[in-house]
Short mmCIF file of C-alpha atoms and ligand atoms in Angstrom, two decimals:
data_model
loop_
_atom_site.label_atom_id
_atom_site.label_comp_id
_atom_site.label_asym_id
_atom_site.label_seq_id
_atom_site.Cartn_x
_atom_site.Cartn_y
_atom_site.Cartn_z
CA MET A 1 0.00 0.00 0.00
CA SER A 2 1.45 3.39 -0.92
CA ARG A 3 2.27 5.97 1.72
CA ALA A 4 0.73 9.45 1.45
CA LEU A 5 0.97 12.51 3.65
CA ARG A 6 -2.33 14.22 4.40
CA PRO A 7 -2.33 17.95 3.64
CA VAL A 8 -3.61 19.03 7.04
CA GLY A 9 -4.79 18.00 10.50
CA GLU A 10 -3.61 16.68 13.84
CA PRO A 11 -4.97 13.49 15.41
CA ILE A 12 -8.00 14.04 17.66
CA SER A 13 -8.03 13.20 21.34
CA THR A 14 -10.75 10.64 22.10
CA GLN A 15 -10.82 11.49 25.79
CA GLN A 16 -14.08 12.95 26.97
CA SER A 17 -14.50 15.70 29.51
CA SER A 18 -17.60 16.34 31.58
CA GLN A 19 -16.52 19.92 32.31
CA GLU A 20 -18.46 22.77 30.72
CA ILE A 21 -16.75 24.59 27.90
CA SER A 22 -18.83 27.75 28.44
CA THR A 23 -16.12 29.31 30.61
CA PHE A 24 -13.07 28.17 28.60
CA PHE A 25 -12.79 31.43 26.65
CA ASN A 26 -13.62 33.71 29.59
CA PRO A 27 -14.35 36.63 29.53
CA PHE A 28 -15.61 35.92 25.99
CA LYS A 29 -19.03 34.30 25.71
CA THR A 30 -19.02 31.05 23.74
CA HIS A 31 -21.94 30.28 21.41
CA LEU A 32 -21.74 26.78 19.91
CA TYR A 33 -23.24 25.82 16.52
CA ALA A 34 -23.41 22.86 14.15
CA SER A 35 -20.43 23.99 12.03
CA GLY A 36 -18.09 26.86 11.32
CA THR A 37 -20.41 27.88 8.48
CA ALA A 38 -23.39 27.93 10.86
CA ALA A 39 -21.32 29.99 13.33
CA LEU A 40 -20.46 32.47 10.55
CA ALA A 41 -24.15 32.70 9.64
CA ALA A 42 -25.05 33.34 13.29
CA ALA A 43 -22.42 36.11 13.47
CA VAL A 44 -23.61 37.74 10.22
CA GLY A 45 -27.23 37.51 11.46
CA ALA A 46 -26.31 39.18 14.75
CA ALA A 47 -24.54 42.03 12.92
CA LEU A 48 -27.57 42.52 10.67
CA GLN A 49 -29.95 42.56 13.59
CA HIS A 50 -27.76 45.09 15.38
CA ARG A 51 -27.87 47.52 12.46
CA PRO A 52 -30.88 46.76 10.24
CA THR A 53 -30.59 48.08 6.64
CA GLN A 54 -32.79 47.81 3.55
CA GLN A 55 -30.12 46.26 1.30
CA PRO A 56 -27.48 44.85 3.59
CA GLU A 57 -24.08 44.01 2.19
CA VAL A 58 -21.34 41.94 3.78
CA LEU A 59 -17.77 42.26 2.55
CA LEU A 60 -15.48 39.24 2.25
CA PRO A 61 -12.13 38.39 0.64
CA ALA A 62 -12.24 37.47 -3.07
CA TYR A 63 -10.08 34.43 -2.32
CA GLY A 64 -11.39 32.08 0.34
CA CYS A 65 -13.71 29.39 1.53
CA PRO A 66 -17.12 29.37 -0.21
CA SER A 67 -18.77 28.82 3.20
CA LEU A 68 -18.50 32.56 3.75
CA VAL A 69 -20.80 33.14 0.81
CA SER A 70 -23.28 30.55 2.17
CA ALA A 71 -23.35 32.28 5.56
CA ILE A 72 -24.06 35.68 3.98
CA ILE A 73 -26.71 34.46 1.55
CA PHE A 74 -28.40 32.53 4.37
CA ASN A 75 -29.05 35.95 5.95
CA GLN A 76 -30.40 37.44 2.67
CA ALA A 77 -27.49 39.86 2.52
CA LYS A 78 -25.38 40.57 -0.58
CA PRO A 79 -21.82 39.22 -0.58
CA VAL A 80 -19.40 41.85 -1.90
CA LEU A 81 -15.89 40.69 -2.76
CA VAL A 82 -12.83 42.68 -1.72
CA ASP A 83 -9.45 42.05 -3.30
CA LEU A 84 -6.52 40.88 -1.18
CA ALA A 85 -3.46 43.04 -0.65
CA LYS A 86 -0.75 42.09 -3.14
CA ASN A 87 0.96 38.84 -2.17
CA LYS A 88 -0.80 38.83 1.20
CA ILE A 89 -3.75 37.06 2.79
CA GLU A 90 -5.26 40.26 4.22
CA LEU A 91 -7.84 42.55 2.61
CA ASP A 92 -6.50 45.32 0.40
CA SER A 93 -7.13 48.55 2.33
CA ASP A 94 -7.81 50.65 -0.79
CA ASP A 95 -10.29 48.16 -2.21
CA LEU A 96 -11.89 47.81 1.22
CA ALA A 97 -12.31 51.59 1.44
CA THR A 98 -13.93 51.60 -2.02
CA LYS A 99 -16.35 48.76 -1.25
CA LEU A 100 -17.50 50.08 2.13
CA THR A 101 -20.85 51.85 1.71
CA GLU A 102 -23.75 52.81 3.96
CA ASN A 103 -25.19 49.37 3.17
CA THR A 104 -22.14 47.55 4.58
CA VAL A 105 -23.18 45.88 7.79
CA ALA A 106 -20.21 43.60 8.35
CA VAL A 107 -16.79 42.73 6.98
CA ILE A 108 -15.40 39.19 7.23
CA SER A 109 -11.64 38.93 7.46
CA VAL A 110 -10.08 35.47 7.33
CA ASP A 111 -6.98 34.35 9.22
CA LEU A 112 -5.99 31.94 6.43
CA PHE A 113 -3.53 29.20 7.48
CA GLY A 114 -3.63 30.71 11.00
CA LEU A 115 -1.94 33.94 9.87
CA PRO A 116 -3.24 37.28 11.19
CA SER A 117 -5.38 39.17 8.66
CA VAL A 118 -6.58 42.31 10.45
CA SER A 119 -4.43 45.44 10.59
CA ASP A 120 -4.91 48.69 12.52
CA SER A 121 -5.81 50.47 9.30
CA HIS A 122 -8.60 47.93 8.64
CA ARG A 123 -9.99 48.51 12.13
CA GLN A 124 -9.86 52.26 11.69
CA LEU A 125 -11.76 52.07 8.41
CA LEU A 126 -14.45 49.83 9.89
CA ARG A 127 -14.90 52.07 12.91
CA GLN A 128 -15.55 55.03 10.59
CA HIS A 129 -18.29 53.00 8.88
CA ASN A 130 -19.82 51.65 12.07
CA CYS A 131 -19.83 48.09 10.81
CA THR A 132 -19.04 44.80 12.51
CA LEU A 133 -15.76 43.00 11.97
CA ILE A 134 -16.25 39.25 11.83
CA ARG A 135 -12.92 37.53 12.23
CA ASP A 136 -13.08 34.10 10.61
CA CYS A 137 -10.56 32.17 12.69
CA ALA A 138 -11.65 28.73 11.38
CA GLN A 139 -8.03 28.04 10.41
CA ALA A 140 -6.43 29.74 13.41
CA ARG A 141 -5.67 28.44 16.85
CA VAL A 142 -7.72 30.61 19.20
CA LEU A 143 -6.70 30.32 22.83
CA PRO A 144 -7.99 32.20 25.88
CA THR A 145 -4.43 33.36 26.59
CA THR A 146 -3.91 35.02 23.21
CA ILE A 147 -7.38 36.12 22.12
CA THR A 148 -7.99 39.85 21.79
CA SER A 149 -10.76 41.79 20.15
CA ASP A 150 -12.56 45.08 20.44
CA ASP A 151 -16.26 45.41 21.19
CA SER A 152 -17.41 45.71 17.59
CA GLU A 153 -15.92 42.33 16.64
CA LEU A 154 -17.05 38.72 16.64
CA ILE A 155 -14.68 35.78 16.39
CA VAL A 156 -15.73 32.65 14.52
CA ILE A 157 -14.08 29.26 14.88
CA SER A 158 -14.67 25.85 13.34
CA PHE A 159 -14.18 22.46 14.98
CA GLY A 160 -14.54 20.67 11.64
CA ARG A 161 -12.18 18.20 9.97
CA GLY A 162 -8.63 19.43 9.56
CA LYS A 163 -9.04 22.47 11.80
CA PRO A 164 -6.57 23.45 14.56
CA VAL A 165 -8.98 22.16 17.21
CA SER A 166 -11.14 19.49 15.67
CA VAL A 167 -13.84 17.10 16.83
CA LEU A 168 -14.94 16.67 13.17
CA THR A 169 -18.00 18.87 13.60
CA GLY A 170 -19.20 22.11 15.16
CA GLY A 171 -18.19 25.71 15.36
CA ALA A 172 -18.45 28.68 17.69
CA VAL A 173 -18.84 32.42 17.88
CA LEU A 174 -16.82 34.11 20.61
CA GLN A 175 -18.43 37.30 21.75
CA PRO A 176 -16.59 40.02 23.69
CA PRO A 177 -17.98 40.72 27.16
CA ASN A 178 -20.56 43.56 27.33
CA GLN A 179 -21.22 43.46 23.61
CA PRO A 180 -24.96 43.96 22.97
CA PHE A 181 -25.29 41.71 19.85
CA LYS A 182 -27.89 38.97 20.13
CA LEU A 183 -26.64 35.62 18.96
CA PRO A 184 -29.06 32.73 18.48
CA HIS A 185 -29.04 30.33 21.37
CA LEU A 186 -29.31 26.74 20.21
CA ALA A 187 -29.38 23.85 22.60
CA ALA A 188 -26.94 21.02 21.93
CA VAL A 189 -28.55 18.30 19.82
CA THR A 190 -28.66 14.51 19.42
CA ASP A 191 -27.61 12.96 22.66
CA THR A 192 -28.44 9.28 22.48
CA PHE A 193 -26.46 6.15 23.19
CA ALA A 194 -26.24 5.48 19.43
CA SER A 195 -25.08 9.02 18.57
CA ASN A 196 -22.41 8.89 21.28
CA LEU A 197 -21.15 5.59 19.95
CA LEU A 198 -21.16 6.83 16.38
CA THR A 199 -19.24 9.99 17.34
CA ARG A 200 -16.58 7.94 19.09
CA LEU A 201 -16.35 5.62 16.10
CA LYS A 202 -15.93 8.52 13.67
CA LEU A 203 -13.09 9.99 15.73
CA GLU A 204 -11.31 6.62 15.91
CA VAL A 205 -11.76 6.05 12.16
CA TYR A 206 -10.47 9.55 11.42
CA ASN A 207 -7.36 9.00 13.54
CA LEU A 208 -6.71 5.81 11.64
CA ALA A 209 -7.45 7.31 8.24
CA ILE A 210 -4.88 10.12 8.58
CA LYS A 211 -1.99 7.69 9.06
CA PRO A 212 0.19 7.89 5.93
CA SER A 213 -0.28 4.21 5.04
CA ILE A 214 -4.08 4.40 5.18
CA TYR A 215 -4.37 7.91 3.73
CA GLY A 216 -2.49 6.67 0.65
CA PHE A 217 -5.24 4.15 0.10
CA LEU A 218 -8.12 6.59 0.76
CA GLU A 219 -6.77 9.03 -1.81
CA HIS A 220 -7.66 6.49 -4.51
CA LEU A 221 -11.31 6.32 -3.48
CA PRO A 222 -13.80 8.62 -5.24
CA ILE A 223 -14.89 10.38 -2.02
CA GLY A 224 -14.00 13.94 -3.01
CA LEU A 225 -11.25 14.46 -0.40
CA GLY A 226 -10.24 18.12 -0.40
CA GLU A 227 -12.62 19.14 -3.19
CA THR A 228 -13.88 22.76 -3.00
CA ARG A 229 -17.44 23.51 -4.03
CA TYR A 230 -20.22 25.80 -2.88
CA SER A 231 -23.01 24.38 -0.79
CA GLN A 232 -26.02 26.19 0.50
CA LEU A 233 -26.58 26.50 4.26
CA GLU A 234 -30.08 25.32 5.14
CA GLU A 235 -30.20 26.08 8.88
CA ILE A 236 -28.12 27.22 11.83
CA GLY A 237 -28.15 24.07 13.92
CA GLY A 238 -26.81 23.45 17.40
CA MET A 239 -23.60 21.52 18.02
CA PRO A 240 -24.12 17.80 18.68
CA LYS A 241 -23.71 17.04 22.38
CA PRO A 242 -21.60 13.90 21.83
CA ALA A 243 -18.98 15.99 19.97
CA ILE A 244 -19.01 18.68 22.69
CA ARG A 245 -17.79 16.06 25.17
CA TYR A 246 -14.48 15.82 23.28
CA LEU A 247 -14.04 19.55 22.81
CA LEU A 248 -12.43 20.57 26.06
CA THR A 249 -9.73 17.89 25.93
CA ASN A 250 -8.88 18.91 22.39
CA LEU A 251 -8.88 22.62 23.22
CA ASN A 252 -6.53 21.99 26.12
CA ARG A 253 -4.31 19.77 24.02
CA ALA A 254 -4.04 22.33 21.22
CA SER A 255 -2.43 24.79 23.59
CA THR A 256 0.43 22.33 24.17
CA VAL A 257 1.24 21.81 20.47
CA ASP A 258 4.43 23.65 19.60
CA GLY A 259 5.16 24.11 15.91
CA SER A 260 8.28 26.26 16.30
CA ALA A 261 10.83 23.61 15.24
CA LEU A 262 8.91 22.71 12.08
CA ARG A 263 8.43 26.39 11.37
CA GLN A 264 12.19 26.93 11.57
CA ASP A 265 12.71 24.02 9.18
CA TYR A 266 10.30 25.56 6.68
CA GLU A 267 11.92 28.97 6.99
CA ASN A 268 15.28 27.36 6.28
CA LEU A 269 13.76 25.63 3.28
CA PHE A 270 12.30 28.75 1.72
CA SER A 271 14.69 31.55 2.70
CA PRO A 272 17.23 30.62 -0.04
CA LYS A 273 14.32 30.55 -2.49
CA THR A 274 13.21 34.14 -2.00
CA SER A 275 15.90 35.37 -4.42
CA GLN A 276 14.25 33.16 -7.08
CA GLY A 277 10.86 34.82 -6.60
CA TRP A 278 9.32 32.58 -3.95
CA ILE A 279 7.41 34.37 -1.18
CA ASP A 280 7.15 32.86 2.27
CA LEU A 281 3.69 34.07 3.35
CA CYS A 282 4.12 32.78 6.90
CA GLN A 283 7.43 34.51 7.48
CA GLN A 284 6.11 37.67 5.85
CA SER A 285 2.80 37.91 7.77
CA ASP A 286 4.03 36.66 11.12
CA PRO A 287 7.78 37.29 11.36
CA LYS A 288 7.79 36.92 15.14
CA ARG A 289 6.07 33.53 14.84
CA THR A 290 3.41 34.38 17.39
CA HIS A 291 0.64 32.54 15.49
CA HIS A 292 0.21 28.81 15.26
CA LEU A 293 0.00 27.60 11.66
CA LEU A 294 -2.47 25.17 10.16
CA ARG A 295 -0.57 24.83 6.88
CA TYR A 296 2.73 26.27 5.67
CA ALA A 297 1.87 28.68 2.86
CA VAL A 298 4.16 30.08 0.17
CA LEU A 299 3.80 31.69 -3.24
CA ALA A 300 5.74 30.16 -6.12
CA PRO A 301 7.42 32.55 -8.58
CA SER A 302 4.73 31.86 -11.21
CA LYS A 303 1.65 29.76 -11.89
CA ALA A 304 3.67 27.54 -14.23
CA ILE A 305 6.20 26.77 -11.49
CA ARG A 306 3.49 26.28 -8.87
CA ASP A 307 1.65 23.85 -11.13
CA LYS A 308 4.80 21.85 -11.88
CA VAL A 309 5.89 21.65 -8.24
CA LEU A 310 2.35 20.72 -7.20
CA ALA A 311 2.12 17.97 -9.81
CA THR A 312 5.48 16.53 -8.72
CA ALA A 313 4.63 16.72 -5.03
CA GLN A 314 1.18 15.22 -5.53
CA ASN A 315 2.70 12.43 -7.58
CA GLN A 316 4.97 11.67 -4.65
CA LYS A 317 2.04 12.07 -2.22
CA LEU A 318 3.69 14.79 -0.16
CA GLY A 319 0.48 16.53 0.95
CA PHE A 320 1.04 19.76 -1.03
CA THR A 321 -2.11 21.62 -2.17
CA ALA A 322 -3.20 24.74 -4.05
CA LEU A 323 -6.02 25.07 -1.45
CA TYR A 324 -9.13 26.54 -3.17
CA GLY A 325 -7.37 26.78 -6.54
CA GLN A 326 -9.22 29.86 -7.74
CA PRO A 327 -10.90 33.06 -6.55
CA ILE A 328 -14.43 32.77 -5.14
CA PRO A 329 -16.41 33.64 -8.33
CA HIS A 330 -14.76 30.69 -10.13
CA ILE A 331 -15.55 28.07 -7.48
CA ALA A 332 -18.00 25.40 -8.62
CA GLY A 333 -21.63 26.14 -7.74
CA ILE A 334 -21.12 29.76 -6.57
CA PRO A 335 -24.40 31.67 -7.06
CA PRO A 336 -24.49 34.54 -9.60
CA ILE A 337 -25.17 37.20 -6.92
CA VAL A 338 -21.42 37.09 -6.17
CA GLY A 339 -20.69 38.47 -9.65
CA LYS A 340 -19.45 37.02 -12.91
CA PRO A 341 -16.08 35.25 -12.95
CA ASP A 342 -13.66 37.97 -14.02
CA HIS A 343 -9.99 37.65 -13.15
CA SER A 344 -9.34 41.36 -13.68
CA ALA A 345 -11.85 42.30 -10.93
CA HIS A 346 -9.61 40.96 -8.16
CA PRO A 347 -6.09 40.82 -9.59
CA ASN A 348 -4.31 40.13 -6.29
CA ALA A 349 -6.69 37.35 -5.25
CA THR A 350 -6.28 35.83 -8.71
CA GLU A 351 -2.50 35.97 -8.49
CA LEU A 352 -2.50 34.41 -5.03
CA ALA A 353 -4.80 31.63 -6.27
CA GLU A 354 -2.41 30.96 -9.15
CA ARG A 355 0.82 30.95 -7.14
CA LEU A 356 -0.23 29.51 -3.77
CA LEU A 357 1.22 26.27 -2.48
CA THR A 358 0.43 24.85 0.95
CA LEU A 359 2.65 22.30 2.66
CA PRO A 360 1.74 20.03 5.58
CA PHE A 361 2.22 21.50 9.04
CA TYR A 362 1.53 19.02 11.83
CA ARG A 363 3.38 16.77 14.23
CA GLY A 364 5.06 13.81 12.58
CA ILE A 365 6.62 15.57 9.57
CA SER A 366 10.05 13.96 9.51
CA ALA A 367 13.49 15.08 8.32
CA THR A 368 13.08 12.67 5.37
CA ASP A 369 9.74 14.29 4.47
CA LEU A 370 11.38 17.72 4.57
CA GLN A 371 14.16 16.48 2.31
CA GLN A 372 11.56 15.31 -0.20
CA PHE A 373 9.76 18.67 0.05
CA SER A 374 13.06 20.40 -0.63
CA GLN A 375 13.68 18.26 -3.72
CA ALA A 376 10.14 18.85 -5.00
CA ILE A 377 10.48 22.64 -4.84
CA SER A 378 13.99 22.59 -6.31
CA LEU A 379 13.26 20.57 -9.44
CA LEU A 380 13.04 23.54 -11.74
C1 LIG B 401 -11.76 29.96 6.56
C2 LIG B 401 -12.93 29.05 6.77
N1 LIG B 401 -14.09 29.56 7.18
C3 LIG B 401 -15.16 28.79 7.41
C4 LIG B 401 -15.11 27.43 7.21
C5 LIG B 401 -16.34 26.59 7.42
O1 LIG B 401 -16.20 25.76 8.53
P1 LIG B 401 -17.03 24.38 8.61
O2 LIG B 401 -16.40 23.45 7.65
O3 LIG B 401 -16.89 23.96 10.03
O4 LIG B 401 -18.43 24.71 8.24
C6 LIG B 401 -13.92 26.85 6.78
C7 LIG B 401 -13.84 25.40 6.52
O5 LIG B 401 -12.98 24.88 5.89
C8 LIG B 401 -12.78 27.68 6.55
O6 LIG B 401 -11.61 27.18 6.15
#
């Protein structure tokens, strides 16, 4: 059986905890939902309710997860795409300033790969427009010790597959203390003997499936692993109770995971490459390494080089990806309200989509793996 590295994701602890998670993020209030997408929809809904408008618009990055679009459309608001800053994961301040109107109720900024995406100038702009900042931290490790936010912000996390803290399902909105927004309260669902057993089974199967020997086999099955496509959100459900029981152990465990050695290895790998046009997004956005990474993200010198390196690495099953592959309007199934696919509308998001390469960032990446990564990026 062939060995394959998964692109993302730590093993999940299968130890339950009977302690409440409601106080884990103190002083932030924790609102749990069925998924990260449902949590985003709850946050958008709360922002809309706080400042009702006839034709509400919600701004989001032109490159990103299509779930953001689902969460906005679920609330009958119009998604408005904002370009990224050049060769960065954050919103372009000039384009943001242009797109902000009196109809803008909220702006979603995404901490892709775990990298910080909100700058002081973004915050200043949003304050002038009196709109809510929704920080999509689905890919970031959010810990009570490091979390900060001002009162006009909401933080969204996902506990889905491949996320920094995962129990394969669920999501949350973290709300700053004293903030008046009303978030839907949904009781935890499905707590039966069978659902508890099934949850446990899923976690065990997942932990098995991510082992390189088994993952190599799964990659051959037509189960759409890693495929990006739009899907409509039907309801904001509550988080299943059986999954909540594993949350606290996994939250506590995440705070003990230290990626600094692997990060140093990656920096060593890519720093000689910068003179050839490679851009180390992680080093660039977080030079002091204060953020925990979900994936190691770089930009290749060109689309042609990215595609060649990706093909080589995928052939060798090294866990490299191009993530979403294209800007939001080009993603399969995206509704027309987002606007026609037009690469010139968001040139920086398009360029990032064409040059992006993500490499695996989790415990268990060996020196031999890194050597293979180095060979794959040095072929040309
Ligand atoms: C940035 C971002 N936001 C939101 C989501 C949606 O989270 P979930 O899959 O839990 O619905 C994801 C999922 O991949 C994501 O990466």
